[in-house]
Amino acid sequence: MAELDGKIAVITGGASGIGLATAALFIERGAEVVVTGRRARELEEAVARLGAKSHGVAGDVSKLAELDTLYAEVNRKFGRVDILFANAAIAEFAPIGAVFEDHFDRLFDINVKGLFFTVQKALPLMVDGGAIILDSSNASVEGTPAFGVYSAGKAAVRSFARTLTSELKERRIRVNVVSPGATETPIYGKLGLSEREVEELRDYLARRTPLGRIGRPEETAQAVLFLATNGYVAGVDLLVDGGMSSV
Ligand SMILES: NC(=O)c1ccc[n+]([C@@H]2O[C@H](COP(=O)([O-])OP(=O)(O)OC[C@H]3O[C@@H](n4cnc5c(N)ncnc54)[C@H](OP(=O)(O)O)[C@@H]3O)[C@@H](O)[C@H]2O)c1
């Protein structure tokens, strides 16, 4: 018997990168997985790749009505959630002088408000003893130039895990954070950089990483599976960053 047999998991931003790798691993280990994202076509393609135990619900985590639709659909199909991976986020970087209100609002709307309400609105469906994993970033503990708003949002995610762990203890719902470091996903193609600039950024990040390379989404997925299944880990921030922020 696989460790996630019969489990229902919801993964926001599950159509690409770390969310998609986690969905594939969860399905391999027996779970039914609901994946979300804003782009319906990408979601359909992901569900086609993931197979019969995956289910797509399109929606934007920063729009509360769309979160209601997501959980109404999960309720209709499954009636409960065992594991929630709040993973959807965007990355945008700007040094302080180039931070405009729309940059700030987009990052906080999706990465902070969207994540918070993804969790709040899941709670009526979450089973007692369930697991919530929040996707932060090692950027939350670094002072990388131009990462100010993104990193502050990710630090807020880490903070939520502390409070939620306390607030949800009566229901034995464990809340943990996974913090990837630089990881090979489509997120780098969305930064508005040329291919050459993305290549230079990857090389720079690999050089800064003690393990000498950037990570693979499957490596973060393994950490998410651990946090989803270990019954005595709560409130931690598990760094999957090749040692970048720990040495
Ligand atoms: N890759 C890295 O180096 C790295 C490092 C540290 C932390 N992380 C974190 O890891 C998580 C996953 O990122 P990734 O690298 O796998 O990037 P990715 O491949 O771009 O995946 C992000 C997913 O989130 C979805 N998404 C974005 N905004 C959304 C919204 N408002 N509502 C619903 N879905 C939304 C995207 O789909 P749509 O655009 O279709 O909505 C996409 O499927 C993020 O929390 C990111 O901050 C990544």
PDB file of C-alpha atoms and ligand atoms in Angstrom:
ATOM      1  CA  MET A   1       0.000   0.000   0.000  1.00  0.00           C
ATOM      2  CA  ALA A   2       1.361   3.444  -0.961  1.00  0.00           C
ATOM      3  CA  GLU A   3       1.512   6.139   1.731  1.00  0.00           C
ATOM      4  CA  LEU A   4      -1.053   8.440   0.047  1.00  0.00           C
ATOM      5  CA  ASP A   5      -3.586   5.778  -0.963  1.00  0.00           C
ATOM      6  CA  GLY A   6      -7.087   7.239  -0.691  1.00  0.00           C
ATOM      7  CA  LYS A   7      -5.846  10.751   0.136  1.00  0.00           C
ATOM      8  CA  ILE A   8      -7.289  13.868  -1.511  1.00  0.00           C
ATOM      9  CA  ALA A   9      -4.730  16.600  -2.198  1.00  0.00           C
ATOM     10  CA  VAL A  10      -5.191  20.122  -3.524  1.00  0.00           C
ATOM     11  CA  ILE A  11      -2.186  21.807  -5.149  1.00  0.00           C
ATOM     12  CA  THR A  12      -2.507  25.429  -6.221  1.00  0.00           C
ATOM     13  CA  GLY A  13      -0.304  26.314  -9.172  1.00  0.00           C
ATOM     14  CA  GLY A  14      -0.153  22.600  -9.912  1.00  0.00           C
ATOM     15  CA  ALA A  15       0.132  22.866 -13.687  1.00  0.00           C
ATOM     16  CA  SER A  16       3.844  23.611 -13.864  1.00  0.00           C
ATOM     17  CA  GLY A  17       7.164  23.498 -12.055  1.00  0.00           C
ATOM     18  CA  ILE A  18       7.220  22.472  -8.405  1.00  0.00           C
ATOM     19  CA  GLY A  19       3.427  22.098  -8.162  1.00  0.00           C
ATOM     20  CA  LEU A  20       3.328  19.784 -11.184  1.00  0.00           C
ATOM     21  CA  ALA A  21       6.238  17.656  -9.913  1.00  0.00           C
ATOM     22  CA  THR A  22       4.491  17.355  -6.537  1.00  0.00           C
ATOM     23  CA  ALA A  23       1.207  16.398  -8.176  1.00  0.00           C
ATOM     24  CA  ALA A  24       2.998  13.651 -10.152  1.00  0.00           C
ATOM     25  CA  LEU A  25       4.694  12.311  -7.008  1.00  0.00           C
ATOM     26  CA  PHE A  26       1.479  12.408  -4.951  1.00  0.00           C
ATOM     27  CA  ILE A  27      -0.372  10.513  -7.689  1.00  0.00           C
ATOM     28  CA  GLU A  28       2.451   7.969  -7.913  1.00  0.00           C
ATOM     29  CA  ARG A  29       2.020   7.456  -4.140  1.00  0.00           C
ATOM     30  CA  GLY A  30      -1.717   6.870  -4.417  1.00  0.00           C
ATOM     31  CA  ALA A  31      -3.433  10.269  -3.996  1.00  0.00           C
ATOM     32  CA  GLU A  32      -6.182  11.911  -6.029  1.00  0.00           C
ATOM     33  CA  VAL A  33      -4.916  15.410  -6.815  1.00  0.00           C
ATOM     34  CA  VAL A  34      -6.773  18.606  -7.685  1.00  0.00           C
ATOM     35  CA  VAL A  35      -4.475  21.044  -9.462  1.00  0.00           C
ATOM     36  CA  THR A  36      -5.241  24.716 -10.068  1.00  0.00           C
ATOM     37  CA  GLY A  37      -3.910  27.603 -12.108  1.00  0.00           C
ATOM     38  CA  ARG A  38      -5.169  30.604 -14.046  1.00  0.00           C
ATOM     39  CA  ARG A  39      -4.387  29.394 -17.579  1.00  0.00           C
ATOM     40  CA  ALA A  40      -7.016  26.839 -18.541  1.00  0.00           C
ATOM     41  CA  ARG A  41      -5.039  25.430 -21.479  1.00  0.00           C
ATOM     42  CA  GLU A  42      -1.886  24.793 -19.443  1.00  0.00           C
ATOM     43  CA  LEU A  43      -4.049  23.186 -16.770  1.00  0.00           C
ATOM     44  CA  GLU A  44      -5.711  20.881 -19.303  1.00  0.00           C
ATOM     45  CA  GLU A  45      -2.312  19.826 -20.646  1.00  0.00           C
ATOM     46  CA  ALA A  46      -1.067  19.124 -17.110  1.00  0.00           C
ATOM     47  CA  VAL A  47      -4.126  17.015 -16.289  1.00  0.00           C
ATOM     48  CA  ALA A  48      -3.650  15.078 -19.529  1.00  0.00           C
ATOM     49  CA  ARG A  49      -0.041  14.337 -18.515  1.00  0.00           C
ATOM     50  CA  LEU A  50      -0.864  13.494 -14.903  1.00  0.00           C
ATOM     51  CA  GLY A  51      -3.609  11.042 -15.806  1.00  0.00           C
ATOM     52  CA  ALA A  52      -6.900   9.862 -14.373  1.00  0.00           C
ATOM     53  CA  LYS A  53      -6.125  10.636 -10.730  1.00  0.00           C
ATOM     54  CA  SER A  54      -5.686  14.349 -11.480  1.00  0.00           C
ATOM     55  CA  HIS A  55      -8.427  16.949 -11.725  1.00  0.00           C
ATOM     56  CA  GLY A  56      -8.047  20.545 -12.901  1.00  0.00           C
ATOM     57  CA  VAL A  57      -9.972  23.535 -11.594  1.00  0.00           C
ATOM     58  CA  ALA A  58      -9.005  26.824 -13.223  1.00  0.00           C
ATOM     59  CA  GLY A  59      -8.869  29.879 -11.001  1.00  0.00           C
ATOM     60  CA  ASP A  60      -6.883  32.759  -9.565  1.00  0.00           C
ATOM     61  CA  VAL A  61      -5.927  32.425  -5.888  1.00  0.00           C
ATOM     62  CA  SER A  62      -6.019  36.199  -5.439  1.00  0.00           C
ATOM     63  CA  LYS A  63      -9.747  36.264  -6.296  1.00  0.00           C
ATOM     64  CA  LEU A  64     -11.699  35.006  -3.323  1.00  0.00           C
ATOM     65  CA  ALA A  65     -14.768  34.089  -5.373  1.00  0.00           C
ATOM     66  CA  GLU A  66     -12.571  31.819  -7.517  1.00  0.00           C
ATOM     67  CA  LEU A  67     -11.258  30.117  -4.378  1.00  0.00           C
ATOM     68  CA  ASP A  68     -14.896  29.540  -3.373  1.00  0.00           C
ATOM     69  CA  THR A  69     -15.499  27.933  -6.768  1.00  0.00           C
ATOM     70  CA  LEU A  70     -12.413  25.741  -6.347  1.00  0.00           C
ATOM     71  CA  TYR A  71     -13.489  24.395  -2.973  1.00  0.00           C
ATOM     72  CA  ALA A  72     -17.120  23.993  -4.059  1.00  0.00           C
ATOM     73  CA  GLU A  73     -15.826  21.774  -6.870  1.00  0.00           C
ATOM     74  CA  VAL A  74     -13.534  19.828  -4.505  1.00  0.00           C
ATOM     75  CA  ASN A  75     -16.469  19.381  -2.109  1.00  0.00           C
ATOM     76  CA  ARG A  76     -18.725  18.161  -4.902  1.00  0.00           C
ATOM     77  CA  LYS A  77     -16.138  15.655  -6.166  1.00  0.00           C
ATOM     78  CA  PHE A  78     -14.528  14.429  -2.960  1.00  0.00           C
ATOM     79  CA  GLY A  79     -16.203  16.024   0.086  1.00  0.00           C
ATOM     80  CA  ARG A  80     -12.897  16.618   1.869  1.00  0.00           C
ATOM     81  CA  VAL A  81      -9.234  17.636   1.649  1.00  0.00           C
ATOM     82  CA  ASP A  82      -6.451  15.632   3.337  1.00  0.00           C
ATOM     83  CA  ILE A  83      -3.450  17.584   2.050  1.00  0.00           C
ATOM     84  CA  LEU A  84      -3.213  21.176   0.834  1.00  0.00           C
ATOM     85  CA  PHE A  85      -0.077  22.436  -0.920  1.00  0.00           C
ATOM     86  CA  ALA A  86      -0.460  26.230  -1.246  1.00  0.00           C
ATOM     87  CA  ASN A  87       2.164  26.665  -3.917  1.00  0.00           C
ATOM     88  CA  ALA A  88       0.848  29.192  -6.480  1.00  0.00           C
ATOM     89  CA  ALA A  89       2.941  32.339  -6.704  1.00  0.00           C
ATOM     90  CA  ILE A  90       4.589  34.715  -9.113  1.00  0.00           C
ATOM     91  CA  ALA A  91       8.115  36.117  -9.111  1.00  0.00           C
ATOM     92  CA  GLU A  92       8.959  39.697 -10.050  1.00  0.00           C
ATOM     93  CA  PHE A  93      12.035  41.566  -9.012  1.00  0.00           C
ATOM     94  CA  ALA A  94      12.788  45.298  -8.804  1.00  0.00           C
ATOM     95  CA  PRO A  95      15.275  47.409  -6.816  1.00  0.00           C
ATOM     96  CA  ILE A  96      13.627  49.802  -4.372  1.00  0.00           C
ATOM     97  CA  GLY A  97      13.689  52.807  -6.693  1.00  0.00           C
ATOM     98  CA  ALA A  98      11.864  50.845  -9.392  1.00  0.00           C
ATOM     99  CA  VAL A  99       9.165  49.389  -7.157  1.00  0.00           C
ATOM    100  CA  PHE A 100       5.817  50.759  -8.267  1.00  0.00           C
ATOM    101  CA  GLU A 101       2.470  50.163  -6.626  1.00  0.00           C
ATOM    102  CA  ASP A 102       1.337  47.605  -9.205  1.00  0.00           C
ATOM    103  CA  HIS A 103       4.459  45.444  -8.622  1.00  0.00           C
ATOM    104  CA  PHE A 104       3.867  45.563  -4.858  1.00  0.00           C
ATOM    105  CA  ASP A 105       0.143  44.847  -5.163  1.00  0.00           C
ATOM    106  CA  ARG A 106       0.559  41.950  -7.619  1.00  0.00           C
ATOM    107  CA  LEU A 107       3.102  40.177  -5.448  1.00  0.00           C
ATOM    108  CA  PHE A 108       1.173  40.641  -2.221  1.00  0.00           C
ATOM    109  CA  ASP A 109      -2.232  39.915  -3.792  1.00  0.00           C
ATOM    110  CA  ILE A 110      -1.116  36.554  -5.152  1.00  0.00           C
ATOM    111  CA  ASN A 111       1.756  35.417  -2.940  1.00  0.00           C
ATOM    112  CA  VAL A 112       0.431  36.611   0.426  1.00  0.00           C
ATOM    113  CA  LYS A 113      -3.314  37.337   0.317  1.00  0.00           C
ATOM    114  CA  GLY A 114      -3.964  34.554  -2.188  1.00  0.00           C
ATOM    115  CA  LEU A 115      -2.041  32.023  -0.124  1.00  0.00           C
ATOM    116  CA  PHE A 116      -3.717  33.058   3.133  1.00  0.00           C
ATOM    117  CA  PHE A 117      -7.239  32.701   1.743  1.00  0.00           C
ATOM    118  CA  THR A 118      -6.293  29.477  -0.056  1.00  0.00           C
ATOM    119  CA  VAL A 119      -5.720  28.061   3.426  1.00  0.00           C
ATOM    120  CA  GLN A 120      -8.618  29.778   5.204  1.00  0.00           C
ATOM    121  CA  LYS A 121     -11.161  28.648   2.631  1.00  0.00           C
ATOM    122  CA  ALA A 122      -9.829  25.057   2.620  1.00  0.00           C
ATOM    123  CA  LEU A 123     -10.346  24.636   6.357  1.00  0.00           C
ATOM    124  CA  PRO A 124     -14.043  23.658   6.337  1.00  0.00           C
ATOM    125  CA  LEU A 125     -13.096  20.785   4.017  1.00  0.00           C
ATOM    126  CA  MET A 126      -9.833  19.792   5.709  1.00  0.00           C
ATOM    127  CA  VAL A 127      -9.931  16.600   7.725  1.00  0.00           C
ATOM    128  CA  ASP A 128      -8.747  16.709  11.337  1.00  0.00           C
ATOM    129  CA  GLY A 129      -5.162  15.445  11.256  1.00  0.00           C
ATOM    130  CA  GLY A 130      -4.637  16.814   7.721  1.00  0.00           C
ATOM    131  CA  ALA A 131      -1.508  18.492   6.407  1.00  0.00           C
ATOM    132  CA  ILE A 132      -0.948  21.947   4.963  1.00  0.00           C
ATOM    133  CA  ILE A 133       2.289  22.842   3.226  1.00  0.00           C
ATOM    134  CA  LEU A 134       3.004  26.462   2.279  1.00  0.00           C
ATOM    135  CA  ASP A 135       5.500  27.248  -0.474  1.00  0.00           C
ATOM    136  CA  SER A 136       7.854  30.022   0.596  1.00  0.00           C
ATOM    137  CA  SER A 137      11.429  30.478  -0.654  1.00  0.00           C
ATOM    138  CA  ASN A 138      14.929  30.706   0.725  1.00  0.00           C
ATOM    139  CA  ALA A 139      14.635  34.318  -0.488  1.00  0.00           C
ATOM    140  CA  SER A 140      12.662  34.973   2.713  1.00  0.00           C
ATOM    141  CA  VAL A 141      15.888  34.782   4.720  1.00  0.00           C
ATOM    142  CA  GLU A 142      18.235  36.366   2.180  1.00  0.00           C
ATOM    143  CA  GLY A 143      18.898  40.016   1.402  1.00  0.00           C
ATOM    144  CA  THR A 144      19.216  39.665  -2.356  1.00  0.00           C
ATOM    145  CA  PRO A 145      19.135  43.031  -4.167  1.00  0.00           C
ATOM    146  CA  ALA A 146      15.870  43.629  -6.100  1.00  0.00           C
ATOM    147  CA  PHE A 147      14.080  40.817  -4.219  1.00  0.00           C
ATOM    148  CA  GLY A 148      12.629  43.182  -1.563  1.00  0.00           C
ATOM    149  CA  VAL A 149       8.889  42.796  -2.174  1.00  0.00           C
ATOM    150  CA  TYR A 150       9.041  39.134  -3.275  1.00  0.00           C
ATOM    151  CA  SER A 151      11.181  38.185  -0.237  1.00  0.00           C
ATOM    152  CA  ALA A 152       8.975  40.094   2.225  1.00  0.00           C
ATOM    153  CA  GLY A 153       5.936  38.264   0.864  1.00  0.00           C
ATOM    154  CA  LYS A 154       7.694  34.925   1.304  1.00  0.00           C
ATOM    155  CA  ALA A 155       8.656  35.894   4.874  1.00  0.00           C
ATOM    156  CA  ALA A 156       4.952  36.520   5.515  1.00  0.00           C
ATOM    157  CA  VAL A 157       4.248  32.975   4.312  1.00  0.00           C
ATOM    158  CA  ARG A 158       6.722  31.619   6.844  1.00  0.00           C
ATOM    159  CA  SER A 159       5.023  33.693   9.543  1.00  0.00           C
ATOM    160  CA  PHE A 160       1.571  32.310   8.674  1.00  0.00           C
ATOM    161  CA  ALA A 161       2.855  28.784   9.312  1.00  0.00           C
ATOM    162  CA  ARG A 162       3.724  29.667  12.907  1.00  0.00           C
ATOM    163  CA  THR A 163       0.322  31.198  13.699  1.00  0.00           C
ATOM    164  CA  LEU A 164      -1.665  28.573  11.825  1.00  0.00           C
ATOM    165  CA  THR A 165       0.172  25.751  13.570  1.00  0.00           C
ATOM    166  CA  SER A 166      -1.023  27.183  16.892  1.00  0.00           C
ATOM    167  CA  GLU A 167      -4.520  27.995  15.695  1.00  0.00           C
ATOM    168  CA  LEU A 168      -5.120  24.576  14.138  1.00  0.00           C
ATOM    169  CA  LYS A 169      -3.608  22.404  16.842  1.00  0.00           C
ATOM    170  CA  GLU A 170      -6.995  21.357  18.277  1.00  0.00           C
ATOM    171  CA  ARG A 171      -7.735  19.820  14.876  1.00  0.00           C
ATOM    172  CA  ARG A 172      -4.252  18.225  14.661  1.00  0.00           C
ATOM    173  CA  ILE A 173      -3.734  19.918  11.306  1.00  0.00           C
ATOM    174  CA  ARG A 174      -0.001  20.298  10.762  1.00  0.00           C
ATOM    175  CA  VAL A 175       1.189  23.385   8.905  1.00  0.00           C
ATOM    176  CA  ASN A 176       4.710  23.492   7.505  1.00  0.00           C
ATOM    177  CA  VAL A 177       6.693  25.508   4.996  1.00  0.00           C
ATOM    178  CA  VAL A 178       8.842  24.276   2.161  1.00  0.00           C
ATOM    179  CA  SER A 179      11.432  26.797   0.990  1.00  0.00           C
ATOM    180  CA  PRO A 180      13.009  25.961  -2.329  1.00  0.00           C
ATOM    181  CA  GLY A 181      16.153  27.687  -3.456  1.00  0.00           C
ATOM    182  CA  ALA A 182      16.791  28.305  -7.132  1.00  0.00           C
ATOM    183  CA  THR A 183      14.928  25.505  -8.900  1.00  0.00           C
ATOM    184  CA  GLU A 184      14.702  24.681 -12.598  1.00  0.00           C
ATOM    185  CA  THR A 185      11.086  25.612 -13.448  1.00  0.00           C
ATOM    186  CA  PRO A 186       9.262  27.773 -15.993  1.00  0.00           C
ATOM    187  CA  ILE A 187       9.276  30.660 -13.467  1.00  0.00           C
ATOM    188  CA  TYR A 188      12.553  31.977 -14.939  1.00  0.00           C
ATOM    189  CA  GLY A 189      10.964  32.325 -18.367  1.00  0.00           C
ATOM    190  CA  LYS A 190       8.362  34.684 -16.863  1.00  0.00           C
ATOM    191  CA  LEU A 191      10.799  37.322 -15.590  1.00  0.00           C
ATOM    192  CA  GLY A 192      10.930  39.318 -18.810  1.00  0.00           C
ATOM    193  CA  LEU A 193      14.615  38.421 -19.333  1.00  0.00           C
ATOM    194  CA  SER A 194      16.292  37.289 -22.549  1.00  0.00           C
ATOM    195  CA  GLU A 195      17.374  33.636 -22.800  1.00  0.00           C
ATOM    196  CA  ARG A 196      20.961  34.723 -22.306  1.00  0.00           C
ATOM    197  CA  GLU A 197      20.076  36.731 -19.180  1.00  0.00           C
ATOM    198  CA  VAL A 198      18.173  33.730 -17.761  1.00  0.00           C
ATOM    199  CA  GLU A 199      21.230  31.555 -18.450  1.00  0.00           C
ATOM    200  CA  GLU A 200      23.468  34.057 -16.635  1.00  0.00           C
ATOM    201  CA  LEU A 201      21.063  34.180 -13.702  1.00  0.00           C
ATOM    202  CA  ARG A 202      21.024  30.359 -13.455  1.00  0.00           C
ATOM    203  CA  ASP A 203      24.848  30.266 -13.542  1.00  0.00           C
ATOM    204  CA  TYR A 204      25.077  32.956 -10.866  1.00  0.00           C
ATOM    205  CA  LEU A 205      22.611  31.091  -8.629  1.00  0.00           C
ATOM    206  CA  ALA A 206      24.411  27.768  -9.173  1.00  0.00           C
ATOM    207  CA  ARG A 207      27.735  29.384  -8.195  1.00  0.00           C
ATOM    208  CA  ARG A 208      26.178  30.757  -4.998  1.00  0.00           C
ATOM    209  CA  THR A 209      24.834  27.315  -4.055  1.00  0.00           C
ATOM    210  CA  PRO A 210      27.129  25.073  -1.963  1.00  0.00           C
ATOM    211  CA  LEU A 211      25.981  22.001  -3.923  1.00  0.00           C
ATOM    212  CA  GLY A 212      27.069  23.791  -7.116  1.00  0.00           C
ATOM    213  CA  ARG A 213      23.846  23.534  -9.105  1.00  0.00           C
ATOM    214  CA  ILE A 214      20.262  24.700  -9.014  1.00  0.00           C
ATOM    215  CA  GLY A 215      17.600  22.286  -7.833  1.00  0.00           C
ATOM    216  CA  ARG A 216      15.111  20.109  -9.635  1.00  0.00           C
ATOM    217  CA  PRO A 217      11.369  20.440  -8.938  1.00  0.00           C
ATOM    218  CA  GLU A 218      11.258  16.718  -8.084  1.00  0.00           C
ATOM    219  CA  GLU A 219      13.641  17.392  -5.188  1.00  0.00           C
ATOM    220  CA  THR A 220      11.255  19.928  -3.661  1.00  0.00           C
ATOM    221  CA  ALA A 221       8.354  17.541  -4.312  1.00  0.00           C
ATOM    222  CA  GLN A 222      10.107  14.895  -2.164  1.00  0.00           C
ATOM    223  CA  ALA A 223      10.314  17.417   0.677  1.00  0.00           C
ATOM    224  CA  VAL A 224       6.613  18.270   0.303  1.00  0.00           C
ATOM    225  CA  LEU A 225       5.764  14.559   0.484  1.00  0.00           C
ATOM    226  CA  PHE A 226       7.788  14.285   3.692  1.00  0.00           C
ATOM    227  CA  LEU A 227       5.947  17.253   5.227  1.00  0.00           C
ATOM    228  CA  ALA A 228       2.617  15.801   4.102  1.00  0.00           C
ATOM    229  CA  THR A 229       3.231  12.423   5.702  1.00  0.00           C
ATOM    230  CA  ASN A 230       5.423  12.825   8.793  1.00  0.00           C
ATOM    231  CA  GLY A 231       3.041  13.119  11.735  1.00  0.00           C
ATOM    232  CA  TYR A 232       5.361  14.881  14.173  1.00  0.00           C
ATOM    233  CA  VAL A 233       6.780  17.749  12.139  1.00  0.00           C
ATOM    234  CA  ALA A 234       4.902  21.016  12.585  1.00  0.00           C
ATOM    235  CA  GLY A 235       5.652  24.680  12.050  1.00  0.00           C
ATOM    236  CA  VAL A 236       9.018  24.138  10.372  1.00  0.00           C
ATOM    237  CA  ASP A 237      10.562  25.822   7.347  1.00  0.00           C
ATOM    238  CA  LEU A 238      12.274  23.072   5.355  1.00  0.00           C
ATOM    239  CA  LEU A 239      14.906  24.569   3.066  1.00  0.00           C
ATOM    240  CA  VAL A 240      15.496  22.703  -0.187  1.00  0.00           C
ATOM    241  CA  ASP A 241      18.165  25.016  -1.522  1.00  0.00           C
ATOM    242  CA  GLY A 242      21.384  23.072  -1.907  1.00  0.00           C
ATOM    243  CA  GLY A 243      22.627  24.641   1.320  1.00  0.00           C
ATOM    244  CA  MET A 244      22.539  28.215   0.048  1.00  0.00           C
ATOM    245  CA  SER A 245      20.905  29.766   3.100  1.00  0.00           C
ATOM    246  CA  SER A 246      22.268  27.418   5.754  1.00  0.00           C
ATOM    247  CA  VAL A 247      26.039  27.559   5.396  1.00  0.00           C
TER     248      VAL A 247
HETATM  249  N1  LIG B   1      11.665  28.034  -9.111  1.00  0.00           N
HETATM  250  C1  LIG B   1      12.348  28.622  -8.136  1.00  0.00           C
HETATM  251  O1  LIG B   1      13.538  28.922  -8.274  1.00  0.00           O
HETATM  252  C2  LIG B   1      11.673  28.902  -6.815  1.00  0.00           C
HETATM  253  C3  LIG B   1      12.489  29.255  -5.738  1.00  0.00           C
HETATM  254  C4  LIG B   1      11.896  29.505  -4.505  1.00  0.00           C
HETATM  255  C5  LIG B   1      10.524  29.416  -4.355  1.00  0.00           C
HETATM  256  N2  LIG B   1       9.756  29.078  -5.425  1.00  0.00           N
HETATM  257  C6  LIG B   1       8.313  28.995  -5.208  1.00  0.00           C
HETATM  258  O2  LIG B   1       7.821  27.763  -5.696  1.00  0.00           O
HETATM  259  C7  LIG B   1       6.448  27.928  -6.053  1.00  0.00           C
HETATM  260  C8  LIG B   1       6.225  27.355  -7.438  1.00  0.00           C
HETATM  261  O3  LIG B   1       6.992  28.066  -8.370  1.00  0.00           O
HETATM  262  P1  LIG B   1       7.630  27.400  -9.673  1.00  0.00           P
HETATM  263  O4  LIG B   1       9.044  27.729  -9.686  1.00  0.00           O
HETATM  264  O5  LIG B   1       7.176  26.005  -9.790  1.00  0.00           O
HETATM  265  O6  LIG B   1       6.967  28.363 -10.778  1.00  0.00           O
HETATM  266  P2  LIG B   1       5.967  28.109 -11.984  1.00  0.00           P
HETATM  267  O7  LIG B   1       6.430  26.957 -12.815  1.00  0.00           O
HETATM  268  O8  LIG B   1       5.806  29.436 -12.617  1.00  0.00           O
HETATM  269  O9  LIG B   1       4.629  27.672 -11.259  1.00  0.00           O
HETATM  270  C9  LIG B   1       3.800  28.582 -10.606  1.00  0.00           C
HETATM  271  C10 LIG B   1       2.372  28.127 -10.828  1.00  0.00           C
HETATM  272  O10 LIG B   1       1.508  28.991 -10.088  1.00  0.00           O
HETATM  273  C11 LIG B   1       0.412  29.345 -10.912  1.00  0.00           C
HETATM  274  N3  LIG B   1      -0.072  30.653 -10.495  1.00  0.00           N
HETATM  275  C12 LIG B   1       0.587  31.832 -10.507  1.00  0.00           C
HETATM  276  N4  LIG B   1      -0.213  32.811 -10.097  1.00  0.00           N
HETATM  277  C13 LIG B   1      -1.407  32.234  -9.794  1.00  0.00           C
HETATM  278  C14 LIG B   1      -2.639  32.726  -9.314  1.00  0.00           C
HETATM  279  N5  LIG B   1      -2.827  34.033  -9.079  1.00  0.00           N
HETATM  280  N6  LIG B   1      -3.639  31.853  -9.113  1.00  0.00           N
HETATM  281  C15 LIG B   1      -3.485  30.533  -9.366  1.00  0.00           C
HETATM  282  N7  LIG B   1      -2.344  30.013  -9.824  1.00  0.00           N
HETATM  283  C16 LIG B   1      -1.318  30.863 -10.046  1.00  0.00           C
HETATM  284  C17 LIG B   1       0.970  29.360 -12.341  1.00  0.00           C
HETATM  285  O11 LIG B   1      -0.036  29.089 -13.303  1.00  0.00           O
HETATM  286  P3  LIG B   1      -0.830  30.281 -14.022  1.00  0.00           P
HETATM  287  O12 LIG B   1       0.171  31.312 -14.438  1.00  0.00           O
HETATM  288  O13 LIG B   1      -1.533  29.595 -15.155  1.00  0.00           O
HETATM  289  O14 LIG B   1      -1.797  30.801 -13.015  1.00  0.00           O
HETATM  290  C18 LIG B   1       1.953  28.193 -12.286  1.00  0.00           C
HETATM  291  O15 LIG B   1       1.313  26.984 -12.608  1.00  0.00           O
HETATM  292  C19 LIG B   1       6.144  29.412  -5.915  1.00  0.00           C
HETATM  293  O16 LIG B   1       5.533  29.641  -4.659  1.00  0.00           O
HETATM  294  C20 LIG B   1       7.518  30.041  -5.959  1.00  0.00           C
HETATM  295  O17 LIG B   1       7.557  31.296  -5.326  1.00  0.00           O
HETATM  296  C21 LIG B   1      10.296  28.811  -6.653  1.00  0.00           C
END
